[in-house]
Coordinates of C-alpha atoms and ligand atoms in Angstrom, one line a residue:
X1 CA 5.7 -11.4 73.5
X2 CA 6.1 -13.6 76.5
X3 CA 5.6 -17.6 75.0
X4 CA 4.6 -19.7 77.8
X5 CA 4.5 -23.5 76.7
X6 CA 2.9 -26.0 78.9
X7 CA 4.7 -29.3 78.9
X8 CA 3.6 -32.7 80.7
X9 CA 6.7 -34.3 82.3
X10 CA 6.5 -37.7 83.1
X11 CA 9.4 -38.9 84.3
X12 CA 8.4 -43.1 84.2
X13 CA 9.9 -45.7 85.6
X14 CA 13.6 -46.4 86.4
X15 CA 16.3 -44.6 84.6
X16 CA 13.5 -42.3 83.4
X17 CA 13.3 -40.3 86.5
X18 CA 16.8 -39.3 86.9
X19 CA 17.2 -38.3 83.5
X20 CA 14.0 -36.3 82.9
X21 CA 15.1 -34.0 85.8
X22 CA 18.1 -33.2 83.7
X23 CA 16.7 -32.3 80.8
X24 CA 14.0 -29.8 82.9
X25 CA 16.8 -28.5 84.7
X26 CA 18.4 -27.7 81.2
X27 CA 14.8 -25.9 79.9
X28 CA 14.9 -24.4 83.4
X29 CA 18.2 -23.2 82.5
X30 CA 17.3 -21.5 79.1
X31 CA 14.0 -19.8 80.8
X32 CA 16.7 -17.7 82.6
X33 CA 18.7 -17.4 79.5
X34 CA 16.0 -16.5 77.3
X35 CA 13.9 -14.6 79.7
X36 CA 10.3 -14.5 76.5
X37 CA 11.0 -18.3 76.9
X38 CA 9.1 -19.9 79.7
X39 CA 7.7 -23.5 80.5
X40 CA 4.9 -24.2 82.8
X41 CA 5.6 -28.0 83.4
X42 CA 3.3 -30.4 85.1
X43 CA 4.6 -33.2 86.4
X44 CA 2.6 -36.7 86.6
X45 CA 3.6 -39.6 88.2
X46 CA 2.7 -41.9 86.5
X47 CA 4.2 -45.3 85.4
X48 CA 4.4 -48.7 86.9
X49 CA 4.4 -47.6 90.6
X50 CA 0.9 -46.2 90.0
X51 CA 0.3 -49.2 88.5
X52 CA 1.0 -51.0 91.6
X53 CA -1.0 -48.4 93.3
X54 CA -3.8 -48.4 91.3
X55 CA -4.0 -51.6 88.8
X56 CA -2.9 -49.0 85.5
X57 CA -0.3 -47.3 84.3
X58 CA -2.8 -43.4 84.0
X59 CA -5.5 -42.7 84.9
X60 CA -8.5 -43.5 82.6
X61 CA -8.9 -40.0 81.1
X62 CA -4.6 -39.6 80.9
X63 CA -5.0 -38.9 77.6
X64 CA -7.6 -36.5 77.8
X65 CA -5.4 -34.6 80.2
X66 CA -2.6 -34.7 78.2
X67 CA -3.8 -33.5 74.8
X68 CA -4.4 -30.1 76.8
X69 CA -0.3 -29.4 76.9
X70 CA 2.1 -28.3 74.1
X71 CA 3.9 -31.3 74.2
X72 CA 4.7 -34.4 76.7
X73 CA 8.2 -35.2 77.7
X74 CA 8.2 -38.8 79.2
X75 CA 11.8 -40.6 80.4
X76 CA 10.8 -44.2 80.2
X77 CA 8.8 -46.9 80.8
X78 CA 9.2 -50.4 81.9
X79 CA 10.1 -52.6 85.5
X80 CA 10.7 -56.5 86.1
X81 CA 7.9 -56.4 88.4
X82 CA 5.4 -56.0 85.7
X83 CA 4.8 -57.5 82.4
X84 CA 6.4 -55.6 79.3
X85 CA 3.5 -55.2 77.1
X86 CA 1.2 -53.9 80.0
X87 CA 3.0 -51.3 81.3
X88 CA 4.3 -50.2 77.3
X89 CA 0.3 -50.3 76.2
X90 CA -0.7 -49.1 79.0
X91 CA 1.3 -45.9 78.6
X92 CA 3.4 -45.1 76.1
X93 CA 2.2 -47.3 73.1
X94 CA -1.2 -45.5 73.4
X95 CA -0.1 -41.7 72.9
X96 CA 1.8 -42.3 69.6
X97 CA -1.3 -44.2 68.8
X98 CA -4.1 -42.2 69.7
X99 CA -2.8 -39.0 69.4
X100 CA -1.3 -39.9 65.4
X101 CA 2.2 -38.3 66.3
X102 CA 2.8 -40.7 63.1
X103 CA 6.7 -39.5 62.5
X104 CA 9.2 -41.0 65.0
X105 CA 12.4 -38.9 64.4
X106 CA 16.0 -40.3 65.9
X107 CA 18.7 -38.7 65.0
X108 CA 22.5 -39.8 65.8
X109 CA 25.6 -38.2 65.2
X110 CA 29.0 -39.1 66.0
X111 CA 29.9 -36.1 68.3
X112 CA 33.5 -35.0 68.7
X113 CA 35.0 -36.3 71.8
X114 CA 32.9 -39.8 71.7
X115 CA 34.1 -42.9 70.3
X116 CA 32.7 -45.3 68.3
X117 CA 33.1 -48.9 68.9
X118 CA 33.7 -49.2 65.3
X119 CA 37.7 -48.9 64.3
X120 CA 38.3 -46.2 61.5
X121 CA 35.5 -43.9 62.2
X122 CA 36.3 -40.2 63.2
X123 CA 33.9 -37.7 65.0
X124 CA 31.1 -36.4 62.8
X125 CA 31.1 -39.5 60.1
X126 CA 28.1 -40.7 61.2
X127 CA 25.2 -38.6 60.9
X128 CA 22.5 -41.0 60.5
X129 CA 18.4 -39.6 60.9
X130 CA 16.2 -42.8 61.7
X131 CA 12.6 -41.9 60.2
X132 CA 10.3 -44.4 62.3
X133 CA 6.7 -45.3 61.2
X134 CA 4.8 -44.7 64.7
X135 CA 1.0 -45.9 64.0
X136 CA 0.8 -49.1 62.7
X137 CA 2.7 -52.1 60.7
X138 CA 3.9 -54.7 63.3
X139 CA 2.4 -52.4 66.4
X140 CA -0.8 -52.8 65.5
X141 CA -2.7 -54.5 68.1
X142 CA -4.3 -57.5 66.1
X143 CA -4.1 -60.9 67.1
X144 CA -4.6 -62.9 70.4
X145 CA -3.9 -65.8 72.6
X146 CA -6.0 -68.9 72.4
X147 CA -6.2 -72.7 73.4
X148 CA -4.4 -74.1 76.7
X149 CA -1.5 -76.2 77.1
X150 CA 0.2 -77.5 73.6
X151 CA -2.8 -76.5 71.7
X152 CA -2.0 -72.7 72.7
X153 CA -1.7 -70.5 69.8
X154 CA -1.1 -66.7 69.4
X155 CA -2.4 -64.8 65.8
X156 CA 0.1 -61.7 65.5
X157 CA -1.1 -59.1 62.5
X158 CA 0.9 -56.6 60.9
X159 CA -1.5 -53.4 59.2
X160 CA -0.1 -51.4 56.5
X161 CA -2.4 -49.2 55.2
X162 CA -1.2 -47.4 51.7
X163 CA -1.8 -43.9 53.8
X164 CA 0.3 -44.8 56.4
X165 CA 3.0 -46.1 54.5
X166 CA 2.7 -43.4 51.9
X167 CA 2.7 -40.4 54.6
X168 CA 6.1 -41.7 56.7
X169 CA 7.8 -42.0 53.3
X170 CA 6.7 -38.7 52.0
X171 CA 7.9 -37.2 55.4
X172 CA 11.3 -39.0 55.2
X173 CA 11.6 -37.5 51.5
X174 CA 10.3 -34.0 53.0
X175 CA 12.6 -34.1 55.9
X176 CA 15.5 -35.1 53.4
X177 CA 14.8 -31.8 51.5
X178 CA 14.4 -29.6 54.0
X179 CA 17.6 -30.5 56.0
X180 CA 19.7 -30.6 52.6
X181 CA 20.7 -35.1 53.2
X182 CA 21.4 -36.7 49.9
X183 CA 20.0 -39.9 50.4
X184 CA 17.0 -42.3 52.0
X185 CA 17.4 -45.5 52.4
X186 CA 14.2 -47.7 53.1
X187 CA 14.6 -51.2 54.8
X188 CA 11.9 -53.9 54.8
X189 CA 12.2 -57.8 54.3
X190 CA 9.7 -57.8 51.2
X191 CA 11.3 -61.2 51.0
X192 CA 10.0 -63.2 53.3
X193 CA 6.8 -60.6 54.3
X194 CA 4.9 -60.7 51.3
X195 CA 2.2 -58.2 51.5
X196 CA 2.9 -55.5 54.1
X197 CA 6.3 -54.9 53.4
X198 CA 5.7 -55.3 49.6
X199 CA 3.6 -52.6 49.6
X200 CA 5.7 -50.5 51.2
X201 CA 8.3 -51.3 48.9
X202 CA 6.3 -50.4 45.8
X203 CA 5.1 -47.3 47.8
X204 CA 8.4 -46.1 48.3
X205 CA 9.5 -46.6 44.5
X206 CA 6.1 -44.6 43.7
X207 CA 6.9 -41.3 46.0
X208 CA 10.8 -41.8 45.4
X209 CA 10.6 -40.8 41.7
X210 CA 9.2 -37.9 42.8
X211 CA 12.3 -36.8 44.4
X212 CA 14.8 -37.1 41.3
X213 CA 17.5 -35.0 43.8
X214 CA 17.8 -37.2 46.6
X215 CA 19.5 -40.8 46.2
X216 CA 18.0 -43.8 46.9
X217 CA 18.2 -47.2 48.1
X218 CA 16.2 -50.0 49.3
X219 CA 17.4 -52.9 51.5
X220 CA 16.8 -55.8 53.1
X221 CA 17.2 -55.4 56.8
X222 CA 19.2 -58.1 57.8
X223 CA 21.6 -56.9 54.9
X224 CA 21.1 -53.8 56.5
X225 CA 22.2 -54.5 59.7
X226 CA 25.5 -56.0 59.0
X227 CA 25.6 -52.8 56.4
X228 CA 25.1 -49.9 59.7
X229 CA 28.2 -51.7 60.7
X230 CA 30.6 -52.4 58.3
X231 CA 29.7 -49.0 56.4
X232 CA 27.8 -46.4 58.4
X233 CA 28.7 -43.8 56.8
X234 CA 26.8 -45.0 53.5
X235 CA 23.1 -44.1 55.5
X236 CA 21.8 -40.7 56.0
X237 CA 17.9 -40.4 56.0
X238 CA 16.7 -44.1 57.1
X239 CA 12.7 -44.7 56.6
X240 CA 11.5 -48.1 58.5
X241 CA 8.5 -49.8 59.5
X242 CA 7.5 -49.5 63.3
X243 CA 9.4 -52.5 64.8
X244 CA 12.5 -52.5 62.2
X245 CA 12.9 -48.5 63.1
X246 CA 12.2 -49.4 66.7
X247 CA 15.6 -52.1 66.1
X248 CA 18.0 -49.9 63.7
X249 CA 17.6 -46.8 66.4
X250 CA 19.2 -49.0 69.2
X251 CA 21.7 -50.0 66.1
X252 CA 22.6 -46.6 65.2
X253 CA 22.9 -45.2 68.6
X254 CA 25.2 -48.0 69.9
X255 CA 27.8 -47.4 66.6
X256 CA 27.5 -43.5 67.4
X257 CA 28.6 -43.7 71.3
X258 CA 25.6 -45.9 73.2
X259 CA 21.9 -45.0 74.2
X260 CA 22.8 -42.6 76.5
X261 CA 23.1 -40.4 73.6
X262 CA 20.5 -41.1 71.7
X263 CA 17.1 -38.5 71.9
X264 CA 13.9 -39.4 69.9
X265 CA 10.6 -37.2 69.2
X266 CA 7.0 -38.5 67.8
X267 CA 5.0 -35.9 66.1
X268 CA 2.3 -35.4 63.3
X269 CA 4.0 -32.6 61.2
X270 CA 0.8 -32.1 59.7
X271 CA -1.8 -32.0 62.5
X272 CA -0.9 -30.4 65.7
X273 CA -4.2 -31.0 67.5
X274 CA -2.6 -33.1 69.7
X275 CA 0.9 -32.5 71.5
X276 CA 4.2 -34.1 70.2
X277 CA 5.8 -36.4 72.3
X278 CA 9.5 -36.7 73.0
X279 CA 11.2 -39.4 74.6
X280 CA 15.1 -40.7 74.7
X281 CA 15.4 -44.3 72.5
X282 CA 17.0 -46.0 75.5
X283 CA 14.3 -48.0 77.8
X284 CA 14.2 -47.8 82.0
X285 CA 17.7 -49.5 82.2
X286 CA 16.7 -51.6 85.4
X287 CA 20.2 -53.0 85.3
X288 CA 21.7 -49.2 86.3
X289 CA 18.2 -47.6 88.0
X290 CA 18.6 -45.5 91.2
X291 CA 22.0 -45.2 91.1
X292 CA 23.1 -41.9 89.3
X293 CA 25.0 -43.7 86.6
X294 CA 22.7 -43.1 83.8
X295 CA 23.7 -40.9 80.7
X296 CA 20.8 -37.9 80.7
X297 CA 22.3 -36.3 77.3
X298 CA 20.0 -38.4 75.5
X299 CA 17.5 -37.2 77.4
X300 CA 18.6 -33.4 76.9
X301 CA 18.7 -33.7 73.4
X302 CA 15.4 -34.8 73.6
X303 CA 14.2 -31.7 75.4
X304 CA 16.8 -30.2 72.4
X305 CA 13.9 -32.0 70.1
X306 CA 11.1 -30.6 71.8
X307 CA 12.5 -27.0 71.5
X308 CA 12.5 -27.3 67.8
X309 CA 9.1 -28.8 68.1
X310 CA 7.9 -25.8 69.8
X311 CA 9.4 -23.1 67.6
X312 CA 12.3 -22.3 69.3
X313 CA 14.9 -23.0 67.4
X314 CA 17.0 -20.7 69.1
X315 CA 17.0 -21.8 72.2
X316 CA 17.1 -25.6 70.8
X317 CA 20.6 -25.0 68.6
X318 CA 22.1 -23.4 72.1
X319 CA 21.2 -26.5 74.2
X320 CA 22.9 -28.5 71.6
X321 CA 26.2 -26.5 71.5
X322 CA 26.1 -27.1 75.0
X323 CA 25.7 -30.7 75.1
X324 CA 28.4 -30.4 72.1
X325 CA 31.0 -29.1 74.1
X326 CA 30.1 -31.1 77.1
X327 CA 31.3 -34.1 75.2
X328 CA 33.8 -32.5 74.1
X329 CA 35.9 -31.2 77.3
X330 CA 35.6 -35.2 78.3
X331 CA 35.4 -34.4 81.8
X332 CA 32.1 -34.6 82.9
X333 CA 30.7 -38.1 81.3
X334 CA 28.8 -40.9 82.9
X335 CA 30.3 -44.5 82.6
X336 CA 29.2 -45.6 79.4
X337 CA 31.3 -43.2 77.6
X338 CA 34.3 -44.3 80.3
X339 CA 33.5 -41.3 82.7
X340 CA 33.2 -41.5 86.4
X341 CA 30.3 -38.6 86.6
X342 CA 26.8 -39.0 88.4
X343 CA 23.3 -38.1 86.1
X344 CA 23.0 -34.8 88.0
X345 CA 26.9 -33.9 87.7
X346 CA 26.7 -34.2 83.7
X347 CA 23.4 -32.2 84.0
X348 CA 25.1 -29.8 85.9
X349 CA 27.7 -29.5 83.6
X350 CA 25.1 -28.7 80.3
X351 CA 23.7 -26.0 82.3
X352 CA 27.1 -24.8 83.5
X353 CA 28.0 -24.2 79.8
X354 CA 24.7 -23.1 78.8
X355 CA 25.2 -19.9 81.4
X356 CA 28.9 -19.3 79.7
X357 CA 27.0 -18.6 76.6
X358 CA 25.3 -15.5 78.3
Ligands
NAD401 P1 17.3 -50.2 77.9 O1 17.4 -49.2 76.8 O2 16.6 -49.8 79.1 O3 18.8 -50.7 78.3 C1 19.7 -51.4 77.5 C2 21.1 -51.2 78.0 O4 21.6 -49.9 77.8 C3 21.2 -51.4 79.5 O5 22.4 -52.1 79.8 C4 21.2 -50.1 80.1 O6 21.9 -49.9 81.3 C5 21.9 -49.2 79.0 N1 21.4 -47.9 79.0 C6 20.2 -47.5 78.5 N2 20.0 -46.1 78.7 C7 21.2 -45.7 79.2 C8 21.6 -44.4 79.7 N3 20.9 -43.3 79.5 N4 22.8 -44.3 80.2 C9 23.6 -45.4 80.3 N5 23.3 -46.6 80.0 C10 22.0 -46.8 79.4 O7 16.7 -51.5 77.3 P2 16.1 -52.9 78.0 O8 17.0 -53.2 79.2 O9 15.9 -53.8 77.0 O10 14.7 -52.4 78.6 C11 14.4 -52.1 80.0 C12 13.0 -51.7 80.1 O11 12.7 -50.5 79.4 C13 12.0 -52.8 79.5 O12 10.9 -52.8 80.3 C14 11.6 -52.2 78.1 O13 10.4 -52.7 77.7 C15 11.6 -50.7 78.4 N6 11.9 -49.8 77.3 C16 11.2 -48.6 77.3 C17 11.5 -47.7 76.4 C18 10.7 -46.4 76.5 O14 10.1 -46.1 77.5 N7 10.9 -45.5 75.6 C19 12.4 -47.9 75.4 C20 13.1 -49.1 75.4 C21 12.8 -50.1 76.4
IPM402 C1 11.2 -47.5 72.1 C2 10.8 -48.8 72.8 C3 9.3 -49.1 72.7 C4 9.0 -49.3 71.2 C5 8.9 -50.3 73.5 C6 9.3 -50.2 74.9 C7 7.5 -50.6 73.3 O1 11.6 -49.8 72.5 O2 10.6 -46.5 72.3 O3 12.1 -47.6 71.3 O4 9.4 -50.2 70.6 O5 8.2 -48.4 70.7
MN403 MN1 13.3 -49.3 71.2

């Protein structure tokens, strides 16, 4: 039978564009390689140049447009012309949100043929899953701005509900199972935040004796930090709160080669009324924008994401071999991984190698 998924591309601002078209251009790819496979993609252009159009970043009914489509595959979002938090709530903060897609999954892995800034770590010893709480904790939008002058004051709240907490955890636990990882390690800073992160630490004791054959470990995430470094091989299934996730995924990507690398994918592995969302971890890069430097691999294992999302598996494991070898030949690489290759010329390349497989 013919599968036909229908997938919302918005490519975003900056960097975004360039390396969306990569990653279609890979699915693209695969249709003609998998000929039951096909995507019907729908492109919206939406972002902060609408927003200078039209004073938002979607229309008003976006989401109500979106939660028609399999899944949403969005580059980026963010420009210096526009203030950070409206263009991110305006956008992307509010499909995690309203759509539940609770379970923010970023994977790394040191792939052969990619160095690590790190001296005495080989190809393959890192192999890190971040497991991001996507729906509340520090993103919650609670608090405000008052007063004028030196009397301003802002009020900043952190929710953590024991069913948020409790389902991210469970999913990290789940996820540890399924894949056959030894280990999850939670980070909080139940130190100094006294309730929320409390909680979360009692919550993950609670669910973790549940799971007698998977190790465990809870830390603080300063100590944490300096730990990624000094020992990265010592993490395989990370579970965080929404902003310390958000941190250790720019962490574990930059020991495992850089952003450009690094894919990410929000979903509610429960509840599929709504369509998962997959986005890189890197942001709009203004610094690079426009100029065909960017690395789209991150982007391309984000499509990879999405494939699993959608059942195919298949198709999914062959972009990945591709991608695989792609860093592995060395030849066709963008400048953060030392290369002298444009976007398009690396994306190029993945579909090159795709059509060897044949
Ligand atoms: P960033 O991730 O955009 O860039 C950080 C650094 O990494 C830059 O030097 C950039 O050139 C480099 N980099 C990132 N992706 C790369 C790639 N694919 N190839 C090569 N180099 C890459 O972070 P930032 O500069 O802090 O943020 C820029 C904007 O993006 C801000 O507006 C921020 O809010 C937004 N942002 C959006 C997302 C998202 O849409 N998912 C994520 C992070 C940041
Ligand atoms: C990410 C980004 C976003 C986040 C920002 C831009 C709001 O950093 O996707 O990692 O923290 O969720
Ligand atoms: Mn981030």
């Amino acid at each position: 039978m013919d599968k036909r998924y229908r997938i919302a591309v918005i490519p975003g601002d900056g960097i975004g564009k360039e390396v969306v078209s990569e990653g279609v251009k890979c699915l693209h790819a695969l249709s003609e390689i998998y000929e039951s496979l096909q995507f019907e993609f729908q492109n919206f252009p939406w972002g902060s140049d609408y927003y200078l159009q039209h004073g938002k970043m979607m229309p008003e009914n976006g989401l109500d447009i979106l939660k028609e489509f399999d899944a949403i595959y969005l580059g980026a979002v963010g420009d210096p012309r526009i203030p950070d938090d409206l263009t991110l709530h305006g956008l992307l903060l509010p499909i995690k949100f309203e759509f539940d897609l609770y379970v923010g999954l970023r994977p790394v892995y040191l792939f052969p043929g990619v160095e690590s800034p790190l001296t005495h770590i080989s190809e393959g010893e890192i192999d890190i899953v971040v497991v991001r709480e996507n729906t509340e904790g520090e993103y919650s939008n609670i608090g405000g701005i008052v007063g004028i002058g030196e009397h301003q004051q802002a009020i900043q709240s952190a929710l953590f509900t024991r069913k948020g907490i409790e389902r991210i955890i469970t999913f990290a636990f789940e996820f540890a199972r399924e894949k056959g990882r030894k280990k999850v390690t939670s980070i909080t800073k139940s130190n100094a935040q006294r309730y929320g992160m409390v909680l979360w630490d009692r919550i993950f004791k609670e669910i973790s004796s549940r799971y007698p054959d998977i190790r465990t470990e809870s830390k603080l995430i300063d100590a944490a930090c300096m730990d990624v470094v000094r020992n990265p091989k010592g993490y395989d299934v990370i579970v965080a709160s929404n902003l310390f996730a958000d941190i250790l995924s720019d962490l574990t990507a930059s020991v495992t080669g850089g952003l450009g690398l690094a894919p990410g994918a929000s979903f509610n592995p429960q509840d599929r009324t709504y369509p998962g969302f997959f986005d890189p971890v890197h942001g709009s890069a203004p610094d690079i924008a426009g100029k065909g430097l960017a690395n789209p691999i991150a982007a391309i294992l984000t499509a990879k994401m999405m494939l699993d999302y959608l059942g195919e598996a298949e198709a999914g494991a062959l972009l990945y071999l591709a991608v695989k070898q792609n860093l592995a030949e060395k030849k066709m690489r963008t400048m953060d991984l030392g290369g002298r290759s444009k976007t398009h010329e690396v994306g190029d390349d993945v579909v090159r190698i795709l059509r060897s497989f044949k």
